[in-house]
Structures are given as C-alpha cells and as structure tokens.
Short mmCIF file of C-alpha atoms in Angstrom, two decimals:
data_model
loop_
_atom_site.label_atom_id
_atom_site.label_comp_id
_atom_site.label_asym_id
_atom_site.label_seq_id
_atom_site.Cartn_x
_atom_site.Cartn_y
_atom_site.Cartn_z
CA MET A 1 3.85 29.27 -0.11
CA GLU A 2 4.48 26.52 -2.63
CA ARG A 3 3.94 23.10 -1.05
CA THR A 4 6.00 20.00 -1.86
CA TYR A 5 4.69 16.61 -0.73
CA LEU A 6 7.52 14.18 0.06
CA ASP A 7 5.64 11.74 2.32
CA ALA A 8 3.91 9.44 -0.18
CA GLY A 9 4.74 6.17 1.57
CA GLY A 10 1.49 4.40 2.46
CA ARG A 11 -0.70 7.28 1.32
CA ALA A 12 0.22 8.66 -2.10
CA PRO A 13 -1.69 11.39 -3.94
CA VAL A 14 -4.74 9.85 -5.62
CA HIS A 15 -3.91 8.72 -9.15
CA PRO A 16 -6.12 10.24 -11.88
CA ALA A 17 -7.10 6.74 -13.03
CA ALA A 18 -8.21 5.90 -9.51
CA ARG A 19 -10.27 9.07 -9.24
CA GLU A 20 -11.98 8.39 -12.57
CA ALA A 21 -12.75 4.76 -11.67
CA TYR A 22 -13.99 5.69 -8.21
CA LEU A 23 -16.40 8.32 -9.50
CA ALA A 24 -17.68 5.98 -12.23
CA ALA A 25 -18.26 3.23 -9.67
CA LEU A 26 -20.23 5.60 -7.47
CA ASP A 27 -22.71 5.81 -10.32
CA GLU A 28 -22.64 2.17 -11.43
CA GLY A 29 -21.48 0.17 -8.40
CA TRP A 30 -23.20 1.75 -5.43
CA ALA A 31 -25.55 -1.18 -4.79
CA ASP A 32 -24.89 -4.18 -2.53
CA PRO A 33 -23.00 -6.72 -4.69
CA GLY A 34 -24.63 -9.54 -2.72
CA ARG A 35 -28.14 -8.69 -3.96
CA LEU A 36 -29.80 -10.49 -6.87
CA HIS A 37 -31.39 -7.51 -8.62
CA ALA A 38 -29.83 -5.82 -11.65
CA GLU A 39 -28.15 -3.11 -9.61
CA GLY A 40 -26.59 -5.67 -7.26
CA ARG A 41 -25.43 -7.82 -10.17
CA ARG A 42 -23.83 -4.78 -11.80
CA ALA A 43 -21.91 -4.02 -8.59
CA ARG A 44 -20.83 -7.67 -8.38
CA LEU A 45 -19.49 -7.56 -11.95
CA LEU A 46 -17.43 -4.48 -11.11
CA LEU A 47 -16.09 -6.10 -7.95
CA ASP A 48 -15.16 -9.29 -9.80
CA ALA A 49 -13.47 -7.24 -12.54
CA ALA A 50 -11.42 -5.40 -9.91
CA ARG A 51 -10.34 -8.68 -8.33
CA GLU A 52 -9.35 -10.17 -11.70
CA SER A 53 -7.31 -7.08 -12.58
CA LEU A 54 -5.52 -7.13 -9.22
CA ALA A 55 -4.84 -10.86 -9.54
CA GLU A 56 -3.23 -10.39 -12.95
CA ALA A 57 -1.01 -7.62 -11.59
CA LEU A 58 0.06 -9.68 -8.57
CA GLY A 59 0.68 -12.91 -10.47
CA ALA A 60 -2.14 -14.74 -8.71
CA ARG A 61 -5.42 -16.42 -9.59
CA PRO A 62 -8.60 -14.37 -9.07
CA GLN A 63 -9.84 -16.84 -6.44
CA GLU A 64 -6.59 -16.31 -4.50
CA VAL A 65 -7.11 -12.55 -4.17
CA HIS A 66 -9.14 -11.28 -1.23
CA LEU A 67 -10.22 -7.72 -0.52
CA THR A 68 -9.96 -6.52 3.07
CA PRO A 69 -10.76 -3.26 4.87
CA SER A 70 -7.12 -2.07 4.95
CA HIS A 71 -3.48 -3.12 4.75
CA THR A 72 -3.34 -3.47 8.52
CA ALA A 73 -6.37 -5.78 8.39
CA SER A 74 -4.64 -7.84 5.67
CA LEU A 75 -1.57 -8.37 7.85
CA HIS A 76 -3.66 -9.27 10.89
CA LEU A 77 -5.80 -11.71 8.89
CA ALA A 78 -2.78 -13.32 7.26
CA VAL A 79 -0.86 -13.96 10.47
CA THR A 80 -3.77 -15.05 12.64
CA GLY A 81 -5.53 -17.04 9.91
CA ALA A 82 -2.45 -19.03 8.87
CA ALA A 83 -1.40 -19.61 12.48
CA ARG A 84 -4.86 -20.78 13.51
CA ALA A 85 -4.99 -23.25 10.61
CA ARG A 86 -1.59 -24.71 11.59
CA ARG A 87 -1.98 -24.74 15.37
CA ARG A 88 -1.58 -28.53 15.49
CA THR A 89 1.70 -28.28 13.61
CA GLY A 90 3.20 -25.40 15.54
CA ARG A 91 2.39 -22.16 17.30
CA ARG A 92 5.57 -20.19 16.72
CA VAL A 93 5.74 -17.09 14.51
CA VAL A 94 8.96 -15.84 12.91
CA THR A 95 9.41 -12.33 11.51
CA SER A 96 12.26 -9.97 10.77
CA ALA A 97 13.00 -7.30 13.36
CA ILE A 98 11.96 -4.49 11.01
CA GLU A 99 8.46 -5.55 9.98
CA ARG A 100 5.56 -3.10 10.27
CA GLY A 101 4.20 -2.52 13.73
CA ALA A 102 0.86 -4.04 12.69
CA LEU A 103 2.53 -7.29 11.68
CA LEU A 104 4.67 -7.46 14.80
CA ALA A 105 1.56 -6.90 16.93
CA ALA A 106 -0.27 -9.72 15.12
CA ALA A 107 2.73 -12.01 15.64
CA ARG A 108 2.76 -11.28 19.38
CA ALA A 109 -0.99 -11.87 19.58
CA VAL A 110 -0.44 -15.39 18.25
CA ASP A 111 2.91 -16.09 19.90
CA ASP A 112 3.87 -13.84 22.81
CA GLU A 113 7.46 -14.97 22.34
CA ALA A 114 7.50 -14.46 18.58
CA THR A 115 10.98 -14.79 17.07
CA THR A 116 12.36 -11.63 15.45
CA VAL A 117 15.32 -12.33 13.19
CA PRO A 118 17.99 -9.59 13.25
CA VAL A 119 19.06 -7.43 10.31
CA ASP A 120 22.40 -5.85 9.44
CA ARG A 121 23.14 -2.11 9.35
CA SER A 122 21.68 -1.83 5.85
CA GLY A 123 18.40 -3.42 7.00
CA ARG A 124 18.92 -6.75 5.24
CA VAL A 125 17.75 -9.82 7.16
CA ASP A 126 20.37 -12.25 8.44
CA LEU A 127 19.67 -15.25 6.20
CA GLU A 128 21.58 -17.74 8.36
CA ALA A 129 19.60 -16.68 11.42
CA TRP A 130 16.41 -16.85 9.33
CA ARG A 131 17.14 -20.40 8.21
CA ALA A 132 17.87 -21.41 11.79
CA ALA A 133 14.64 -19.84 13.06
CA VAL A 134 12.23 -21.19 10.42
CA THR A 135 11.75 -24.79 11.54
CA PRO A 136 8.83 -27.21 11.00
CA ASP A 137 7.18 -26.18 14.30
CA VAL A 138 6.68 -22.61 13.02
CA ALA A 139 3.09 -21.73 12.16
CA VAL A 140 3.88 -18.83 9.82
CA ALA A 141 6.92 -16.78 8.82
CA ALA A 142 6.74 -13.17 7.66
CA LEU A 143 9.27 -11.07 5.76
CA GLN A 144 8.58 -7.79 4.00
CA HIS A 145 9.66 -7.46 0.38
CA ALA A 146 11.17 -4.06 1.07
CA ASN A 147 11.14 -1.71 4.02
CA GLY A 148 8.96 1.35 3.58
CA GLU A 149 11.17 3.41 5.87
CA VAL A 150 14.70 2.76 4.61
CA GLY A 151 13.93 1.13 1.24
CA THR A 152 16.14 -1.96 1.58
CA VAL A 153 14.92 -4.91 -0.51
CA GLN A 154 15.00 -8.30 1.22
CA PRO A 155 16.24 -11.65 -0.19
CA ILE A 156 12.71 -12.98 -0.58
CA ALA A 157 13.57 -15.89 -2.87
CA GLU A 158 16.13 -17.30 -0.42
CA ALA A 159 13.84 -16.73 2.58
CA HIS A 160 10.96 -18.45 0.77
CA GLU A 161 13.14 -21.43 -0.11
CA ALA A 162 14.09 -21.84 3.55
CA ALA A 163 10.43 -21.68 4.57
CA ARG A 164 9.43 -24.12 1.83
CA ARG A 165 12.00 -26.65 3.01
CA ALA A 166 10.55 -26.44 6.53
CA GLY A 167 6.97 -26.67 5.24
CA VAL A 168 6.14 -23.20 6.61
CA PRO A 169 4.01 -20.66 4.70
CA LEU A 170 5.76 -17.34 4.03
CA LEU A 171 3.82 -14.08 4.29
CA VAL A 172 5.39 -11.30 2.22
CA ASP A 173 4.39 -7.75 3.09
CA ALA A 174 4.70 -5.95 -0.25
CA GLY A 175 2.83 -2.88 0.92
CA ALA A 176 5.76 -0.57 0.17
CA SER A 177 6.81 -2.30 -3.06
CA ILE A 178 3.85 -3.06 -5.34
CA GLY A 179 3.70 -0.38 -8.02
CA HIS A 180 7.27 0.73 -7.34
CA ALA A 181 9.46 -2.34 -7.82
CA PRO A 182 9.04 -5.88 -9.20
CA VAL A 183 8.05 -8.47 -6.59
CA GLU A 184 9.12 -12.01 -7.35
CA PRO A 185 6.49 -14.79 -7.00
CA ALA A 186 8.31 -16.32 -4.00
CA TRP A 187 5.45 -16.11 -1.51
CA ASP A 188 2.58 -18.07 -0.05
CA LEU A 189 0.65 -15.06 1.24
CA LEU A 190 1.11 -11.55 -0.14
CA ALA A 191 -0.26 -8.31 1.33
CA ALA A 192 -0.51 -5.20 -0.85
CA ASP A 193 -1.54 -1.65 0.06
CA PRO A 194 -3.62 0.24 -2.58
CA PRO A 195 -3.24 3.74 -1.04
CA ASP A 196 0.53 3.36 -1.45
CA TRP A 197 0.16 3.22 -5.25
CA GLY A 198 -2.37 6.03 -5.49
CA ALA A 199 -5.77 4.50 -4.68
CA PRO A 200 -8.11 6.07 -2.12
CA ALA A 201 -8.15 4.49 1.32
CA GLY A 202 -10.83 1.95 2.09
CA VAL A 203 -9.56 -1.36 0.78
CA GLY A 204 -6.61 -3.70 1.30
CA VAL A 205 -5.45 -6.67 -0.77
CA LEU A 206 -4.37 -10.09 0.50
CA ALA A 207 -3.42 -12.88 -1.89
CA VAL A 208 -3.33 -16.42 -0.51
CA ARG A 209 -2.09 -19.34 -2.61
CA THR A 210 -4.64 -22.14 -2.85
CA ARG A 211 -2.17 -24.52 -1.19
CA VAL A 212 -2.19 -22.47 2.04
CA ARG A 213 -4.69 -23.43 4.71
CA MET A 214 -6.45 -20.57 6.48
CA SER A 215 -8.84 -20.51 9.43
CA HIS A 216 -10.88 -17.41 10.20
CA GLY A 217 -11.76 -16.44 13.73
CA GLY A 218 -14.52 -14.20 14.97
CA PRO A 219 -18.25 -14.32 14.31
CA GLU A 220 -19.47 -15.96 11.12
CA ASP A 221 -19.89 -13.61 8.19
CA GLU A 222 -20.67 -13.97 4.49
CA ASP A 223 -17.25 -12.44 3.73
CA PRO A 224 -14.73 -13.48 6.41
CA TRP A 225 -12.02 -11.36 4.75
CA ALA A 226 -14.06 -8.17 5.10
CA PRO A 227 -17.05 -8.66 7.41
CA GLY A 228 -19.91 -6.57 6.10
CA GLY A 229 -18.37 -6.32 2.64
CA VAL A 230 -15.94 -3.97 0.91
CA SER A 231 -16.41 -0.73 -0.98
CA VAL A 232 -16.90 -1.48 -4.67
CA PRO A 233 -15.72 2.01 -5.72
CA ALA A 234 -12.57 1.65 -3.59
CA ALA A 235 -11.83 -1.79 -5.05
CA LEU A 236 -12.31 -0.61 -8.62
CA ALA A 237 -10.15 2.46 -7.99
CA ALA A 238 -7.39 0.27 -6.54
CA ALA A 239 -7.37 -1.95 -9.60
CA ALA A 240 -7.46 0.99 -12.02
CA ALA A 241 -4.62 2.80 -10.27
CA LEU A 242 -2.40 -0.27 -10.19
CA ARG A 243 -3.03 -1.02 -13.84
CA ALA A 244 -2.14 2.57 -14.75
CA VAL A 245 0.95 2.66 -12.55
CA LEU A 246 2.32 -0.58 -13.99
CA ALA A 247 1.59 0.57 -17.55
CA ASP A 248 3.50 3.81 -16.93
CA ALA A 249 6.43 2.16 -15.15
CA ARG A 250 9.78 3.31 -16.45
CA GLU A 251 13.13 1.66 -15.96
CA PRO A 252 15.13 3.18 -14.49
CA ASP A 253 12.60 4.96 -12.31
CA PRO A 254 13.45 8.69 -12.45
CA ARG A 255 12.86 8.95 -8.70
CA ARG A 256 15.91 6.79 -8.05
CA ALA A 257 18.25 9.52 -9.31
CA LEU A 258 16.42 12.09 -7.18
CA VAL A 259 16.82 9.95 -4.06
CA ASP A 260 20.51 9.55 -4.93
CA GLN A 261 20.72 13.33 -5.15
CA ILE A 262 19.11 13.80 -1.72
CA ARG A 263 21.34 11.12 -0.20
CA GLN A 264 24.54 12.71 -1.48
CA ARG A 265 23.61 16.25 -0.55
CA VAL A 266 22.58 15.19 2.96
CA LEU A 267 25.94 13.48 3.44
CA ASP A 268 27.82 16.46 2.00
CA GLN A 269 25.94 19.33 3.64
CA VAL A 270 24.43 18.15 6.93
CA PRO A 271 26.94 17.37 9.71
CA ASP A 272 26.41 14.50 12.17
CA VAL A 273 23.94 12.54 10.08
CA ASP A 274 23.14 8.85 9.51
CA VAL A 275 21.73 7.90 6.09
CA ALA A 276 19.90 4.58 6.38
CA GLY A 277 19.35 1.69 4.00
CA ASP A 278 21.16 -0.14 1.24
CA PRO A 279 22.34 2.44 -1.35
CA ALA A 280 21.81 0.04 -4.27
CA HIS A 281 19.34 -2.75 -3.43
CA ARG A 282 16.43 -0.54 -2.45
CA LEU A 283 13.12 0.93 -3.47
CA PRO A 284 13.52 3.80 -5.94
CA HIS A 285 11.59 6.43 -4.00
CA VAL A 286 12.36 5.97 -0.28
CA LEU A 287 15.06 7.44 1.94
CA THR A 288 15.51 8.00 5.68
CA PHE A 289 18.26 9.95 7.41
CA SER A 290 18.77 10.82 11.08
CA CYS A 291 20.34 13.99 12.45
CA LEU A 292 22.18 14.03 15.76
CA TYR A 293 21.10 16.65 18.35
CA VAL A 294 17.75 17.16 16.61
CA ASP A 295 14.20 16.28 17.70
CA GLY A 296 12.30 14.61 14.87
CA GLU A 297 9.04 16.38 15.58
CA ALA A 298 10.74 19.78 15.65
CA LEU A 299 12.50 19.11 12.34
CA VAL A 300 9.32 17.89 10.64
CA THR A 301 7.54 21.03 11.87
CA GLU A 302 10.33 23.30 10.64
CA LEU A 303 10.37 21.67 7.20
CA ASP A 304 6.57 21.92 7.07
CA ARG A 305 6.88 25.64 7.84
CA ARG A 306 9.19 25.90 4.86
CA GLY A 307 6.67 24.13 2.61
CA PHE A 308 7.88 20.50 2.66
CA ALA A 309 5.77 17.59 3.93
CA VAL A 310 8.00 14.79 5.24
CA GLY A 311 7.62 11.94 7.73
CA SER A 312 9.47 10.97 10.90
CA GLY A 313 9.55 8.08 13.36
CA SER A 314 8.57 4.64 12.11
CA ALA A 315 6.55 4.72 8.91
CA CYS A 316 3.89 2.54 10.56
CA THR A 317 3.61 4.74 13.68
CA SER A 318 4.30 8.14 12.16
CA SER A 319 1.34 9.83 13.84
CA SER A 320 2.80 9.14 17.27
CA LEU A 321 6.36 10.12 16.27
CA GLN A 322 7.73 7.25 18.35
CA PRO A 323 11.41 6.41 17.87
CA SER A 324 11.85 4.09 14.92
CA HIS A 325 12.09 0.40 15.83
CA VAL A 326 13.43 -0.13 12.30
CA LEU A 327 16.43 2.15 12.81
CA ALA A 328 16.97 0.73 16.29
CA ALA A 329 17.10 -2.82 14.90
CA MET A 330 19.65 -1.64 12.32
CA GLY A 331 21.81 -0.11 15.05
CA LEU A 332 21.36 3.43 13.72
CA LEU A 333 20.44 6.74 15.30
CA THR A 334 16.70 6.73 16.04
CA GLN A 335 16.12 10.37 16.93
CA GLY A 336 15.85 13.34 14.60
CA ASN A 337 15.01 11.25 11.58
CA VAL A 338 13.39 12.40 8.35
CA ARG A 339 11.62 9.90 6.10
CA ILE A 340 11.24 10.74 2.42
CA ALA A 341 8.90 8.90 0.02
CA LEU A 342 8.75 10.62 -3.34
CA PRO A 343 5.41 10.62 -5.20
CA ARG A 344 5.48 9.65 -8.85
CA GLU A 345 4.96 13.14 -10.22
CA VAL A 346 7.49 14.83 -7.96
CA ASP A 347 9.23 17.82 -9.53
CA ALA A 348 13.03 17.70 -9.73
CA GLY A 349 13.18 21.41 -8.98
CA ALA A 350 11.17 20.88 -5.78
CA VAL A 351 13.62 18.18 -4.68
CA ALA A 352 16.51 20.56 -5.33
CA ARG A 353 14.79 23.25 -3.25
CA PHE A 354 14.34 20.74 -0.42
CA CYS A 355 18.05 19.96 -0.52
CA ASP A 356 18.83 23.68 -0.50
CA GLU A 357 16.59 24.34 2.53
CA LEU A 358 17.47 21.27 4.60
CA PRO A 359 20.87 22.31 6.02
CA ALA A 360 19.46 25.60 7.33
CA ALA A 361 16.40 23.83 8.77
CA VAL A 362 18.59 21.34 10.66
CA ALA A 363 20.91 24.11 11.87
CA GLY A 364 17.94 26.17 13.05
CA VAL A 365 16.46 23.30 15.07
CA ARG A 366 19.85 22.53 16.59
CA ALA A 367 20.25 26.18 17.55
CA MET A 368 16.85 26.12 19.29
CA VAL A 369 17.88 23.02 21.24
CA GLU A 370 21.07 24.74 22.41
CA ALA A 371 19.17 27.90 23.32
CA THR A 372 16.73 26.00 25.54
CA GLY A 373 19.45 23.83 27.07
CA ARG A 374 17.84 20.56 26.00
#
C-alpha cells in the first residue's frame, strides 16, 4: 500500500541537506569539541560554524544562540533560567492557555499558580487580558509564535511591546514556525525546533538576547545549556537543513492551497465537524479538525490502515492521545480530532486521495461506535 505521511509537525522527514551534513560531520566532527588536539579543534570549528549559521537565520548574534538537547529542554531552560534570574523582581509566570505542554509544565514548576491568558475560538490570545496579566512583578512571559496544532499565528509584536513596557522578558516558542513562516524579531528569548524543519533529532536551539539575565540551576557543568555537550553532527545537520529550507522558501507556500483544499472538503463532505484555527492568519501547512461521535485513536488507526499517517490529541502529547488542551481552551470539540502537518514535498495527488478517503473513514468509525453501543 502506498503510504502518505501527513504528520510532519515536530518531526519532519529528514531533509537531504541535513542527511549530507550529518554524514559528513560523522567523518570530520566525531571528536570532543572541547579537546585541544587537531581532531577536537576540527569538531569545534564545525560546531561554531553551525551556531553562526543558525544565528544568521534567526536574526541573532552567534553568542546569543545556545544548543540544547531538545526543544523541550530549550523551553524548560528558558522558563526556569529567566525566572531564577529575576526572582527578586517577581516570581509569577504568564503564558497563553494553548502553549506546549512542556512550557506549561515549566511554568507550573516555577509558579504553581501560573497565569494562563485565554484565547478566542480561532486560538488568538486575548491581548487585553495579556496586557493586564503582564505586570512588573512577572518573572517571564511566554507566547508561541504560532500554534503547531491549529496553525493560528499570534500577535507577537503587540505582546512583546506589552512585556517590554512592564520590563518583562518575552519567551517566544517558534518551534512550529521557523522554516515555515517569517518570525518577527519581537522576542527576548526564542526557542526553535530543528526536527520540525527536517533535521535529525538530537539538538534544540535557544536564542537569548544579551540583555536578558539568565541563571542556571543544577550541578555545575562546562556547558550549562547542554550538560555533557551536544552532538556536533546533529548541530551541523540542523544548520544545513535550515539554510536549505530558507533558500527554497516560496511565497506563497504551495502547501497553503493544499490545506485550504482539505479544510473545504472536510467542511463539505464530513458531517458534524469542527475545523479549528484562523483560516487566514495561520501557518501554511497545519490543520486540525474534530469529528463528533468519533474516537480520535480509532480514526487515526483507520486512516493508518488506509495508508495515511496523521496525528491526534495535542501535538505535544500525541503519543498519549490525551484530549487536546489547545482545542479545549478554544472552546472547540476535543474528541475525534485529526491533526495534519504537511511535509514540504507532499504530493498534491496524495492530499486529494486523503480527502477522498476521509469521509468513508469517519463514517466507518462512527458505524463501529454505534454497533458497540459506545
């Protein structure tokens, strides 16, 4: 059976440029970059080159870019490090209600009564509530650039201005955006996720403006951002993939029209369905819809049987298939949801086949639910 991968959010197929850079670095950058011998110095040069390339792409200085073990680690380090450095100013943490689970967990670890600012039905943060919440006694505020589940882009510039006026650093989670949509430089800390743009797993990226104070916890280590060091091949592959993706970027992104096609056909052909997210101000490749009277796990399994790999539940907790806190915060149906994230090289014919198969898949799962009386 022909397989179609439609779950590229957070873990996209490895980009050819990333594969080439990774394999080359296995030959040239395998040594410990902290050593003084020729092999170690060569690995250090490759690591520094990767950091410089990433910094250029993110609009940061090389010394502001830090490599971490993963995107989750970046979010944890950003929240806890900024909050620890500002503990004399304030201990409160403010986030939107639809941030990643990893960020919300870090916020609660710092402030067990962390403020979550509500969003509207499109997933856009309530700016008035945000401005009211971000006061000078806040240690750190966090707002994603765009949601990786529903695609809605947030008003980052306005949120950053409110934080700046209060003297509060703003952490922007751009894990779902970098490589897919422009991210304005309205941030104090920026987390990016290399596997989302086609790099192999094994490295995360956290940029911290030099004006932001950070304080690391835990045992002392030569590299507090990645205790024990990071993988040089993974770092080089991340930089190579991002450089290639940005060089190949097309406007408009052809995936946007494909997502529009899926959205319209779902609305036209699948009864009792919620389609989530802003239809215009969104990422070009992401879509989530929820079907009434359908179990998400059963629908994902049925679509997989038909040759389509899709996600369900919250994008950040997809392995557990827990109901989506993002959809719940938006006031939408949380059960029976399907999350689409189109890879860059997706075939338009495969998307059309998915749209053709979907109504029957939903009807089949609904029929099974009726047959079992659940």
